[in-house]
Coordinates of C-alpha atoms and ligand atoms in Angstrom, one line a residue:
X1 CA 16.3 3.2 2.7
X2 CA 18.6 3.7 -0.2
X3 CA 17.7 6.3 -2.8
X4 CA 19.1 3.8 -5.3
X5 CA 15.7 2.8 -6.8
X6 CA 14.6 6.4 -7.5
X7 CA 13.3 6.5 -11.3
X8 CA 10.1 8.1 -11.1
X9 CA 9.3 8.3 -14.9
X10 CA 6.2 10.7 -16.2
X11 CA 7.8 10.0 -20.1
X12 CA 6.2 6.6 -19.8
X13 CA 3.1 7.6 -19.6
X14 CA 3.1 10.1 -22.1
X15 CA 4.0 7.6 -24.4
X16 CA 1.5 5.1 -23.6
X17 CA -1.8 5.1 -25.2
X18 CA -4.5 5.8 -22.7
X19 CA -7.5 6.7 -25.2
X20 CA -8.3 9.9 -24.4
X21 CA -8.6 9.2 -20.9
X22 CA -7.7 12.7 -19.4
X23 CA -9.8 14.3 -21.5
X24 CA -10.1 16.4 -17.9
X25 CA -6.4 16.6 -16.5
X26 CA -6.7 17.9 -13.0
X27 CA -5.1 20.8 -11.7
X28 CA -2.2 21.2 -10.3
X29 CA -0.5 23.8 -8.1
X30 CA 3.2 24.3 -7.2
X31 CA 2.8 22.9 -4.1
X32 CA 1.5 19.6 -5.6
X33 CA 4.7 19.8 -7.1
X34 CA 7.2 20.3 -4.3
X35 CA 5.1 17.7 -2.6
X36 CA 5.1 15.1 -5.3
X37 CA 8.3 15.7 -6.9
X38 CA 11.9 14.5 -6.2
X39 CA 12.9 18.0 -6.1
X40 CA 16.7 18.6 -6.3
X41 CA 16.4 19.8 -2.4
X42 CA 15.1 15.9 -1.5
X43 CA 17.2 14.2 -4.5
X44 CA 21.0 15.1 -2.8
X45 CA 20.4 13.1 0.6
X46 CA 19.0 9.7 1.7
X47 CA 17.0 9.4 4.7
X48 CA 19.0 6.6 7.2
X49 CA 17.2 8.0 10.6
X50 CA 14.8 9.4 12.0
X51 CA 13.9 9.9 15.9
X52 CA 10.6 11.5 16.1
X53 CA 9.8 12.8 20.0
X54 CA 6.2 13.8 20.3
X55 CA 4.2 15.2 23.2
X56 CA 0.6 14.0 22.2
X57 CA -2.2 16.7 24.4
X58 CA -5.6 15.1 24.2
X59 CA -6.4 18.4 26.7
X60 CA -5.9 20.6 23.5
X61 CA -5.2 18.7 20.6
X62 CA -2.6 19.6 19.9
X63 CA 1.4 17.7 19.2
X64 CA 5.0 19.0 19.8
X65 CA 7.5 17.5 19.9
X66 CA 11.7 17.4 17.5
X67 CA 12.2 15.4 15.0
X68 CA 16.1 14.5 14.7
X69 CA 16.7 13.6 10.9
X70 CA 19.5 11.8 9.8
X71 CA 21.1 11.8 6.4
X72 CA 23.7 10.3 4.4
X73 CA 24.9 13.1 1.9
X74 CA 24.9 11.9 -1.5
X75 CA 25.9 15.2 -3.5
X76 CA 27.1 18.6 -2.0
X77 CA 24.3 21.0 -0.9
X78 CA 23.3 23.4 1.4
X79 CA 19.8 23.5 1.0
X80 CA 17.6 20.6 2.2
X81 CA 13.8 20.3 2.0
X82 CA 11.3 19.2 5.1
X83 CA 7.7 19.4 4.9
X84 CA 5.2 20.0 7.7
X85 CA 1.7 21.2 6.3
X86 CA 0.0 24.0 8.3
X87 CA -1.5 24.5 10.7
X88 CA 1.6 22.6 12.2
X89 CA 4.7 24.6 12.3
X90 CA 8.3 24.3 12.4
X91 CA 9.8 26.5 15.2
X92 CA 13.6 25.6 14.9
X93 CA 15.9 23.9 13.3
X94 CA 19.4 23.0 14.6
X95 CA 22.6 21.2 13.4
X96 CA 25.4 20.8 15.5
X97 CA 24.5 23.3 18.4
X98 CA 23.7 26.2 15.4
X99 CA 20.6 27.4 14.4
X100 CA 19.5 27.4 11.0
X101 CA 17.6 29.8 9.1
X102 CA 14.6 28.4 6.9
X103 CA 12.1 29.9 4.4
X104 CA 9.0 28.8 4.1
X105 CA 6.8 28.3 0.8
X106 CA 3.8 26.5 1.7
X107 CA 4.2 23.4 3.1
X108 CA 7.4 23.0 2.1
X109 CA 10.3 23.8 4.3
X110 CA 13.6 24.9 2.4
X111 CA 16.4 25.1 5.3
X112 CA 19.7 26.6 4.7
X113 CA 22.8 24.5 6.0
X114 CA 25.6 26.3 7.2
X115 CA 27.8 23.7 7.4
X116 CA 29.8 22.3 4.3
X117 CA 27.9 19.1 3.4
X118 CA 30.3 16.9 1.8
X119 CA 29.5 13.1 -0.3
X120 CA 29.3 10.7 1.9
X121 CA 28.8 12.3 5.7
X122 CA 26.3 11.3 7.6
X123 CA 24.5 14.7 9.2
X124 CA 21.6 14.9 11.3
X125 CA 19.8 18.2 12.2
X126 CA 17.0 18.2 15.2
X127 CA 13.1 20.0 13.7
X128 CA 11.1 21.8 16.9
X129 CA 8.0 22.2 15.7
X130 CA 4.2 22.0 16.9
X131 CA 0.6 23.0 16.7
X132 CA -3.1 21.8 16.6
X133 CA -3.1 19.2 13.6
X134 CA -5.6 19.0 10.7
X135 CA -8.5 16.8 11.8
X136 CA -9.4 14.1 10.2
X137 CA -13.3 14.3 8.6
X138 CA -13.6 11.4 6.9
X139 CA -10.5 9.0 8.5
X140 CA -9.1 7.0 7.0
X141 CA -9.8 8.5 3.7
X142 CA -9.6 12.3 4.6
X143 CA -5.6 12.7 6.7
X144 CA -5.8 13.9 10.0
X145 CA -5.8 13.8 13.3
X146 CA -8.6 11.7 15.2
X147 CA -9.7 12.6 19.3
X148 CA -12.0 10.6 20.1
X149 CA -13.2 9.2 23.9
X150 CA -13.7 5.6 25.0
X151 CA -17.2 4.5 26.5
X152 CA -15.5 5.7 30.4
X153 CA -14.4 8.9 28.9
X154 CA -10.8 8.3 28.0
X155 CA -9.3 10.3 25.4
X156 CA -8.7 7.6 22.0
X157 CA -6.4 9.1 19.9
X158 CA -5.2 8.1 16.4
X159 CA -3.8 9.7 12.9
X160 CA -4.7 8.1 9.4
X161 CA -2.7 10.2 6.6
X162 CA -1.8 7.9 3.5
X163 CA -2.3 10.7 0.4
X164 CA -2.4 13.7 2.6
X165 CA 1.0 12.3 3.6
X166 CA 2.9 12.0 7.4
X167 CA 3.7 16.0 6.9
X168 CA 0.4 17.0 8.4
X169 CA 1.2 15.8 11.6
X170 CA 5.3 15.5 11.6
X171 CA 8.1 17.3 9.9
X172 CA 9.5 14.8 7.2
X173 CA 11.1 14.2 3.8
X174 CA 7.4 13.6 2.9
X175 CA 7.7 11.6 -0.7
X176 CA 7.8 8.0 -0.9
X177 CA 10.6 7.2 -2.8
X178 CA 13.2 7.5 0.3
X179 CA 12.3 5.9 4.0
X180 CA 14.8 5.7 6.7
X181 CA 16.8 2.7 7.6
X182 CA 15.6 2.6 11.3
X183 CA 13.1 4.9 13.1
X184 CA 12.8 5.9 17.1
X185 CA 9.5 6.9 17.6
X186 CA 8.9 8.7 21.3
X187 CA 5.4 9.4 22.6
X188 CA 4.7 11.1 25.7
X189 CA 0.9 11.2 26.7
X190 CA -1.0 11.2 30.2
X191 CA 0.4 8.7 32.7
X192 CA -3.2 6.8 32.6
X193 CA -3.0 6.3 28.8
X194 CA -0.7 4.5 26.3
X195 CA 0.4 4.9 23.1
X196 CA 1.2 1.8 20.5
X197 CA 3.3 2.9 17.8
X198 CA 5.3 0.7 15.0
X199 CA 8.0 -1.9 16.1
X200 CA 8.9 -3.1 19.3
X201 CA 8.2 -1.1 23.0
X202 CA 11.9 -0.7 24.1
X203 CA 10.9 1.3 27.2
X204 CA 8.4 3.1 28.9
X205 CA 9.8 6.3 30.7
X206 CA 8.0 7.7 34.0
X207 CA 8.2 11.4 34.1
X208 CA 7.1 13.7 37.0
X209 CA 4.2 16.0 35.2
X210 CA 2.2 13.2 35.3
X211 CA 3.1 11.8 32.1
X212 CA 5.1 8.5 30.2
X213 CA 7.1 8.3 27.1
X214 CA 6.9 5.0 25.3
X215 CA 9.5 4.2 23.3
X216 CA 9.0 2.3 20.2
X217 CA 12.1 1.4 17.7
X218 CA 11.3 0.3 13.7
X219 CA 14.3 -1.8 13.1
X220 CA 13.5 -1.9 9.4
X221 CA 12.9 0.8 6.4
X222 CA 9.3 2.1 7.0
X223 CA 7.1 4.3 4.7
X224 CA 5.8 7.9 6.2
X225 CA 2.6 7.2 6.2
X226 CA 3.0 4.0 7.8
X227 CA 4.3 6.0 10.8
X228 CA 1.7 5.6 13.8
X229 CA 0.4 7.0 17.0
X230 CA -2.3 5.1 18.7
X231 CA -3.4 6.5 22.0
X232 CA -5.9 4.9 24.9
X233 CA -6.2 2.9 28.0
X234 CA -5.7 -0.1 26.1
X235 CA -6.1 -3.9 27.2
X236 CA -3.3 -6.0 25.6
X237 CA -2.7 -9.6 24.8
X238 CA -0.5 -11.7 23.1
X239 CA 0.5 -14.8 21.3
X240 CA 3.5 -16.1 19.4
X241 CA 3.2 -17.5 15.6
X242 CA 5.6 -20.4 14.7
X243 CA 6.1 -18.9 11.0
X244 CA 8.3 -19.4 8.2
X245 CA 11.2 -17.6 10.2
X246 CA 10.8 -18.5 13.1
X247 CA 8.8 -17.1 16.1
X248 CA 6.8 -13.9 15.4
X249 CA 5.7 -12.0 18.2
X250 CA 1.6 -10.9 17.8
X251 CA 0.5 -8.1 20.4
X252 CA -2.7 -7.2 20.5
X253 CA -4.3 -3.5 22.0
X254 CA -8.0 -3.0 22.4
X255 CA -10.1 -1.0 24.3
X256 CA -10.6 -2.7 27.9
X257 CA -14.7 -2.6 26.7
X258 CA -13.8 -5.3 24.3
X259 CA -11.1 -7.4 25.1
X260 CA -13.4 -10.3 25.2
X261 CA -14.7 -9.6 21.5
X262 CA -10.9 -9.6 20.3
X263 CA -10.2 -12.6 21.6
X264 CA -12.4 -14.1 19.6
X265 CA -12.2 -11.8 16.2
X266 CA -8.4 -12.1 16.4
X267 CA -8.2 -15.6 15.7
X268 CA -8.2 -14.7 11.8
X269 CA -4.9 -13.4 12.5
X270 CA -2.6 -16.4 12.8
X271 CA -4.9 -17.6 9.7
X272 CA -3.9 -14.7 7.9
X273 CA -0.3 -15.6 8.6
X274 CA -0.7 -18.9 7.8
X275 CA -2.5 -17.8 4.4
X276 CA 0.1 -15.3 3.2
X277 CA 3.2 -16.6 4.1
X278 CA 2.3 -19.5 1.9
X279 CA 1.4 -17.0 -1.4
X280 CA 3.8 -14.3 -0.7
X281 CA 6.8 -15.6 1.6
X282 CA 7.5 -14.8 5.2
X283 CA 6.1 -12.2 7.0
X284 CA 8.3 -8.9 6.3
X285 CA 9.0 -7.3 9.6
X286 CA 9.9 -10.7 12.2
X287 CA 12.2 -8.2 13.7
X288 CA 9.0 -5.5 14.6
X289 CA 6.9 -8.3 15.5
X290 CA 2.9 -8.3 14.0
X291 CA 0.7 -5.8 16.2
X292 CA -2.9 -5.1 15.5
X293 CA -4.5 -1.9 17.2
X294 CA -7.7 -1.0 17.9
X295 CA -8.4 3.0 16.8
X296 CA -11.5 5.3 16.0
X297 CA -11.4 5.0 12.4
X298 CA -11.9 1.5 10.0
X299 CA -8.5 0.1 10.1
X300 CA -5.2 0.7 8.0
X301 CA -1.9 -0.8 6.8
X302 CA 0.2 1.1 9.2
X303 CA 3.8 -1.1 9.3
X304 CA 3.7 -3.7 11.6
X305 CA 0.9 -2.0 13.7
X306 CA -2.0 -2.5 11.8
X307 CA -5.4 -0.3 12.8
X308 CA -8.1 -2.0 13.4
X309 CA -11.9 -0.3 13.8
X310 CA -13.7 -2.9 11.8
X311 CA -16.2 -3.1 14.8
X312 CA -15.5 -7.1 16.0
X313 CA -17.6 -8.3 12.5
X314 CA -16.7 -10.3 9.7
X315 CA -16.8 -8.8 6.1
X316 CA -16.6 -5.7 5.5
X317 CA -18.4 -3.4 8.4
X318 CA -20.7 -6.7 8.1
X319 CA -21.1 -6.6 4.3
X320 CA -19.8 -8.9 1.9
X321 CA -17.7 -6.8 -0.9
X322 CA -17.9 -9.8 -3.1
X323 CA -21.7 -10.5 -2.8
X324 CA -21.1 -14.5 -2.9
X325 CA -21.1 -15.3 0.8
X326 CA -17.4 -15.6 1.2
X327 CA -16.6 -11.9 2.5
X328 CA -18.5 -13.2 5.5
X329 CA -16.0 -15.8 6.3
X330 CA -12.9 -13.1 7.3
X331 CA -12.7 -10.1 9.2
X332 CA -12.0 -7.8 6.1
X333 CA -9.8 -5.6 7.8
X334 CA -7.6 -7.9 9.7
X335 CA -7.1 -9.4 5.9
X336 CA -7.0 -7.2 4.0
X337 CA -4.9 -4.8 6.1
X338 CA -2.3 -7.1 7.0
X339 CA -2.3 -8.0 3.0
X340 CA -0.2 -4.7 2.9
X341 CA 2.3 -6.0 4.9
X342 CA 4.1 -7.6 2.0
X343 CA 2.3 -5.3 -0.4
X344 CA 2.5 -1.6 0.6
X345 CA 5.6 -2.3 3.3
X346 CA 7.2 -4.5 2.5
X347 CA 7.3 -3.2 -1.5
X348 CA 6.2 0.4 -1.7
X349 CA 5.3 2.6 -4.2
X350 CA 7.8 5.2 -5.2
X351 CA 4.7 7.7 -6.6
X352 CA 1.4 7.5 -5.1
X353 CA 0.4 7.5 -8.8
X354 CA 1.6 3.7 -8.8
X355 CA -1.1 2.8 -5.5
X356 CA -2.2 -0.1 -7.6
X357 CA 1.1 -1.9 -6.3
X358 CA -0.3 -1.7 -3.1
X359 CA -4.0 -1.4 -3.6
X360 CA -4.3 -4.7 -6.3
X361 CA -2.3 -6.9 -4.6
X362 CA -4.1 -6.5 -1.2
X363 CA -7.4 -7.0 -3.1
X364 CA -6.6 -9.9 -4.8
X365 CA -4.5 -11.4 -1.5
X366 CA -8.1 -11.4 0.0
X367 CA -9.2 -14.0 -2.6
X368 CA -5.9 -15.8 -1.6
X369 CA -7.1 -15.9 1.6
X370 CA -10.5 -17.5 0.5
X371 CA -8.7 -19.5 -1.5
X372 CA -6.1 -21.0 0.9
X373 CA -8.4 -21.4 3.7
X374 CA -11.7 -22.2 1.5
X375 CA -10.5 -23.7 -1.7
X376 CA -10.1 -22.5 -5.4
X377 CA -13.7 -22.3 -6.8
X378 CA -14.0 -20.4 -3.4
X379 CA -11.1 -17.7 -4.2
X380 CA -12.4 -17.8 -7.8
X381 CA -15.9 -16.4 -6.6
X382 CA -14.6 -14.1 -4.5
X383 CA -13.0 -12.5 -6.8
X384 CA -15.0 -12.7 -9.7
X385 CA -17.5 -11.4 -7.2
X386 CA -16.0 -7.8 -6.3
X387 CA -16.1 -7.1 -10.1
X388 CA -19.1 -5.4 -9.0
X389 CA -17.4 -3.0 -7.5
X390 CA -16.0 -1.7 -10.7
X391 CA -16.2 1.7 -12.5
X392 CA -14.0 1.7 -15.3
X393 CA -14.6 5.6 -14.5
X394 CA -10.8 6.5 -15.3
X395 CA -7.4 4.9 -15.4
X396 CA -5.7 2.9 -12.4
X397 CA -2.8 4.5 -12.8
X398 CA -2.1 8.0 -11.7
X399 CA -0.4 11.2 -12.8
X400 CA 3.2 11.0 -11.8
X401 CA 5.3 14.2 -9.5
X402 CA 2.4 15.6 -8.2
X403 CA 0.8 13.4 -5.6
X404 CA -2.1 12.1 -7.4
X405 CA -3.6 8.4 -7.6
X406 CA -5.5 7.0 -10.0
X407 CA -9.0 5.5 -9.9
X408 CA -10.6 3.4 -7.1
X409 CA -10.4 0.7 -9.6
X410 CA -6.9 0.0 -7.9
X411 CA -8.8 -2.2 -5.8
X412 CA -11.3 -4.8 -7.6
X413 CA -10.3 -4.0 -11.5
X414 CA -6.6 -4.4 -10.1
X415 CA -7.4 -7.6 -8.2
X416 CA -9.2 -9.1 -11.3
X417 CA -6.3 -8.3 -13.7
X418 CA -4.0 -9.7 -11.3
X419 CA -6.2 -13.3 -10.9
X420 CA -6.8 -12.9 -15.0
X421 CA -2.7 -12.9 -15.5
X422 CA -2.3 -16.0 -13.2
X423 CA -5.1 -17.6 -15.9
X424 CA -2.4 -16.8 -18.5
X425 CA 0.3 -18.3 -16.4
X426 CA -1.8 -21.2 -16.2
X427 CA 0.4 -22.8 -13.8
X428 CA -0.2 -22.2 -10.2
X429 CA 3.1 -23.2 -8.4
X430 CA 4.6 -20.7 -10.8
X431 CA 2.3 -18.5 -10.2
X432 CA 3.2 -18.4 -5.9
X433 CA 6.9 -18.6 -6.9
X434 CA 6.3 -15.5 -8.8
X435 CA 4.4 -13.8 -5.8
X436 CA 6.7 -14.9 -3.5
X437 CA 9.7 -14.0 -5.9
X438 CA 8.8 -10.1 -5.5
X439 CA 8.8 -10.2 -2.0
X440 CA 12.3 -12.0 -2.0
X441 CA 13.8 -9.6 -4.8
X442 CA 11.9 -6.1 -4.1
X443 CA 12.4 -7.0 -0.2
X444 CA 12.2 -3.7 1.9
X445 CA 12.3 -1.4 -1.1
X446 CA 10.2 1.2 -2.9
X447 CA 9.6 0.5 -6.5
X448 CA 8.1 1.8 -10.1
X449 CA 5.6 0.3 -11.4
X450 CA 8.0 -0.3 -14.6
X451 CA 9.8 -2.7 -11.8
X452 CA 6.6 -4.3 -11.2
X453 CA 5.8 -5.0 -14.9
X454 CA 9.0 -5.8 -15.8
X455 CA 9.3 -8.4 -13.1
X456 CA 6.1 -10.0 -14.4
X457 CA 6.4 -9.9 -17.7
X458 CA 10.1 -11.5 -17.1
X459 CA 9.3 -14.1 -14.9
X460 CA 6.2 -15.0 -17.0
X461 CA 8.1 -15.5 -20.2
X462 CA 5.5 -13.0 -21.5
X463 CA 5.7 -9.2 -22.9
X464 CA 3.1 -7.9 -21.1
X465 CA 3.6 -4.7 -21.9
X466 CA 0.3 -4.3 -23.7
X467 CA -1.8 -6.3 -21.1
X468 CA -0.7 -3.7 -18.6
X469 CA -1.8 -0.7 -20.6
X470 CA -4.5 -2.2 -21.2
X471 CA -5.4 -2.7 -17.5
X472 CA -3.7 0.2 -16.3
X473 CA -3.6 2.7 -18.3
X474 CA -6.7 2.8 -20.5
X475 CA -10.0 2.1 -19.3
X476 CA -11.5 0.0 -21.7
X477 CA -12.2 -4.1 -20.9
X478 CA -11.0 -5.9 -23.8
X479 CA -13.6 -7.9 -25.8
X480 CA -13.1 -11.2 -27.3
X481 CA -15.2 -10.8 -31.3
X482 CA -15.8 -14.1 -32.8
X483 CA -17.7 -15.4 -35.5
X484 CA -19.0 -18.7 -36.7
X485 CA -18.2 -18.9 -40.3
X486 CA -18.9 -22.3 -42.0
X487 CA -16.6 -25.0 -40.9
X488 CA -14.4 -22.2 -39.2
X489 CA -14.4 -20.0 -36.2
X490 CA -12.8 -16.2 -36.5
X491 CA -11.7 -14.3 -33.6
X492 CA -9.9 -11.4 -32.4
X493 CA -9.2 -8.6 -29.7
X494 CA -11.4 -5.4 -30.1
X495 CA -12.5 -2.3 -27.5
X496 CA -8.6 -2.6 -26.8
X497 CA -4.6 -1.1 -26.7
X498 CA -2.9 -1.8 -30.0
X499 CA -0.9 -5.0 -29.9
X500 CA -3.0 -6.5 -26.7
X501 CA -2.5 -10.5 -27.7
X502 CA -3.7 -12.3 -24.0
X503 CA -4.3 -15.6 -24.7
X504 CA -7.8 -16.6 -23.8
X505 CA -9.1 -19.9 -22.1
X506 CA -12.5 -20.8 -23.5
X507 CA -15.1 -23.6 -23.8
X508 CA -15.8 -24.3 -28.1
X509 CA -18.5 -26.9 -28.4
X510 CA -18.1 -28.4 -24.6
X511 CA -14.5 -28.9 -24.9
X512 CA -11.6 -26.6 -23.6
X513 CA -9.3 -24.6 -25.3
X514 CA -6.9 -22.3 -25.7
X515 CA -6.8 -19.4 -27.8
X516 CA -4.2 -16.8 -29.3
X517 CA -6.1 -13.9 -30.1
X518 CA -4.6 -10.2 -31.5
X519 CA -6.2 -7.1 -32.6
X520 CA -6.6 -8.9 -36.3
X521 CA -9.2 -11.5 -37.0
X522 CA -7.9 -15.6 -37.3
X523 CA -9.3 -18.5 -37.6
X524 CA -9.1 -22.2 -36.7
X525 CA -11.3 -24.9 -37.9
X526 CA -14.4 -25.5 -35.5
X527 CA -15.8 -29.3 -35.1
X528 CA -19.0 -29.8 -37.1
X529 CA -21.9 -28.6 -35.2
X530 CA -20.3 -26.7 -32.8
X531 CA -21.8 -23.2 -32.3
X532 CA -21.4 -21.9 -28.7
X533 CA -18.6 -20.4 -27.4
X534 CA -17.7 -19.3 -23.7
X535 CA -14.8 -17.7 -22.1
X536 CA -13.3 -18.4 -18.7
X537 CA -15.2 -16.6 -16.2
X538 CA -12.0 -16.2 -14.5
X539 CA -10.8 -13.5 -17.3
X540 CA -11.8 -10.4 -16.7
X541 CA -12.8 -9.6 -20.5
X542 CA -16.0 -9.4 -22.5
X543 CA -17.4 -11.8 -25.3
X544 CA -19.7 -10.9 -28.2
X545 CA -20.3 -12.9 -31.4
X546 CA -19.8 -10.7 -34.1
X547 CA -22.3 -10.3 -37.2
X548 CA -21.4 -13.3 -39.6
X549 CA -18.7 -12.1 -42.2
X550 CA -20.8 -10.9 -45.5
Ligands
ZN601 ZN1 -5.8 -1.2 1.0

């Protein structure tokens, strides 16, 4: 993917208010820094190719295997940047026939070309390298590696590595701001066993040591950590789904133990289709066709080969995240997941300290999915519900160049601020064309979350600019003050950003209204009588009445 979009700003966060929120600022080490940073050896090419050829040994556990990159040059250097995190290592690095020295700091590669690299060449250079991978303790939330066996004793193999990032198992411009136009990805394992990776299986090689090679091609940009390797003596079954464009193949690959199980759990997968390409637009990757992949871990978004280890249940491992009934009605992961499709693949994050772009639209495309299939007062308590979930602990939003995301709030607070600005909208056809507008306009490409906001606050007609720090960046819920005051009521914004000015949907006296609250107190004349004011439960805000005015 083009390096076009690269902005990744840290001033904008230094210049928004966040209320004393790091109070603690983490630690960082150089090496969070060469990992999270465009660093000028990334910055001078864009990734067009990669074809990554892995032997995967569920005898050792261990994985070699070259990784041919290929680059367009976009300024003259001759020293280029890989990652591959120990205890992988690379063993040799070669461009045209010549071997290349490298030094290594860390887990940061810095190779020295010793050909001229001139603007505009496209270059490739082929990465040996091998070893026994980190294992995962905690997948998917801990990166790894996972070797697991099936109930007759068959190795099940997997890797999970968003955060840790794709350089603990593969060599790899390992930031998210560039991806690769197209990607081969080759996997030899033990002729009894397959592997499912992403796209579509162009081949499957018969060698004589008693092992294959599948062959999978990603005709699209994908995102590291959406690369995949899924090994086992899988059962597969298919279906196609008439969508939006056209015919989309859906492949299915479960252990043989429960085909009959999947059958029947993977029905929420054409109504998952159904559900999201009416809010968000067709389904990203036609081209890699929709796979879902049963592995040793819960589940994750991996590009058109979503994980699935949700155990054949609805709702979340069989609880309802929501605690209103309606998390029992879906298979959590096969929604939720596949939500990342369109946010998380489709639109990526450029800096992992921008998750929420992932993370709160996939939460609140869950209540979509209520919604669609359930109705609105349906999606409405869905969401409303996973406010539970909440911490307000520290700000969504991350620390930028460093490879650090912000707090797990991503998820519910991010879902509710998301379902609170399509209150404000107040319109819900605009409100799809709006979701379905950044899938059209950021389509295949990784973004800032100044992108994001812009878009919105564009296409909303609205400066949102304080809503989102308020949201965001600060960890405060904003609370509507008002006061009954004669024939009047006042009213304004406090526990908030300067400048926050959401208007507010509330019930005065039994009747609905609007109002246009700022950090200042106003006032409007009240009918007689009327003392009882409520907000919208759909905002996610607080309401006090205030002591009367002395
Ligand atoms: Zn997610």
């Amino acid at each position: 993917m083009s390096a076009v979009f690269f902005r990744v700003s840290s001033v904008f966060l230094l210049l928004a208010p966040v209320a004393g929120a790091f109070a603690q600022t983490p630690e960082f080490t150089r090496q969070d820094t060469l990992r999270g940073t465009v660093t000028k050896e990334r910055a001078w090419w864009d990734l067009t190719y990669y074809h990554l050829d892995v032997q995967v040994n569920p005898g050792d556990s261990t994985i070699r295997g070259v990784n041919t990159v290929q680059y367009r040059v976009l300024e003259p250097n001759q020293k280029m940047q890989l990652d591959l995190q120990a205890p992988m290592q690379i063993e040799k690095v070669v461009q045209n026939g010549r071997e290349l020295k490298f030094k290594r700091d860390g887990n940061a590669y810095f190779i020295q070309l010793s050909e001229k690299q001139t603007k505009g060449d496209i270059n490739q250079l082929n990465v040996t390298f091998g070893g026994k991978p980190v294992v995962s303790e905690n997948p998917p939330w801990s990166g790894g590696l996972t070797w697991k066996r099936d109930s007759n004793g068959d190795p099940f193999v997997a890797n999970s590595n968003q955060g840790d990032g794709a350089s603990l198992w593969w060599p790899c411009k390992d930031h998210m701001y560039d991806e690769p136009d197209s990607m081969l990805i080759s996997v030899t394992v033990p002729e009894h066993l397959m592997d499912v990776s992403n796209g579509k299986l162009r081949r499957v090689e018969e060698r004589n040591d008693s092992t294959r090679t599948f062959h999978w091609f990603v005709s699209n940009p994908i995102n590291n950590y959406g690369v995949n390797i899924s090994v086992a003596d899988y059962a597969h079954f298919s279906e196609t789904y008439q969508g939006e464009k056209g015919r989309l193949d859906c492949d299915y690959y479960v252990l043989k133990e429960n085909l009959e199980k999947a059958k029947a759990q993977f029905r929420d997968v054409p109504r998952m289709l159904q559900a999201f390409e009416h809010w968000f637009g067709p389904y990203p990757f036609y081209e890699d066709g929709y796979k879902l992949v049963e592995v040793p871990y819960l589940g994750m978004e991996h590009q058109s080969a979503v994980t699935y280890g949700n155990g054949y249940r609805n709702g979340y491992r069989g609880n309802d995240l929501s605690g209103t009934g309606w998390g029992l009605k879906f298979d959590f992961i096969i929604i939720h997941e596949s939500g990342h499709e369109w946010f998380a693949n489709n639109i990526t994050y450029q800096d992992i300290a921008d998750m929420w772009i992932h993370e709160s639209f996939t939460n609140y495309s869950e209540s979509l999915f209520v919604e669609y299939h359930y109705g609105k007062e349906a999606g409405n308590a869905y969401v409303i519900g996973t406010r539970r979930g909440i911490k307000n602990d520290k700000p969504i939003i991350g620390l930028y160049n460093v490879n650090h995301s912000g707090s797990g709030d991503m998820y519910p607070k991010g879902g509710n601020m998301l379902h609170t600005l399509r209150q404000v909208v107040n319109d819900d056809e605009k409100w799809r064309s709006i979701l379905r507008g950044l899938n059209r306009d950021f389509y295949h490409q990784t973004v800032t979350t100044q992108q994001i906001e812009g878009y919105l606050s564009k296409h909303t007609g609205r400066d949102l600019s304080a809503f989102f720090d308020q949201y965001l960046r600060d960890v405060r819920i904003p609370k509507l003050e008002y006061q009954f005051a004669g024939n009047k009521l006042r009213y304004r914004w406090s526990n908030s950003v300067p400048g926050f000015d959401m208007p507010v949907k509330v019930t005065l006296g039994g009747k609905e209204r609007w109002l246009e609250p700022t950090t200042a107190w106003q006032e409007i004349k009240k009918g007689k009588g009327v003392s009882s004011l409520k907000v919208d439960p759909n905002f996610y805000v607080e309401a006090a009445e205030a002591a009367p005015a002395p």
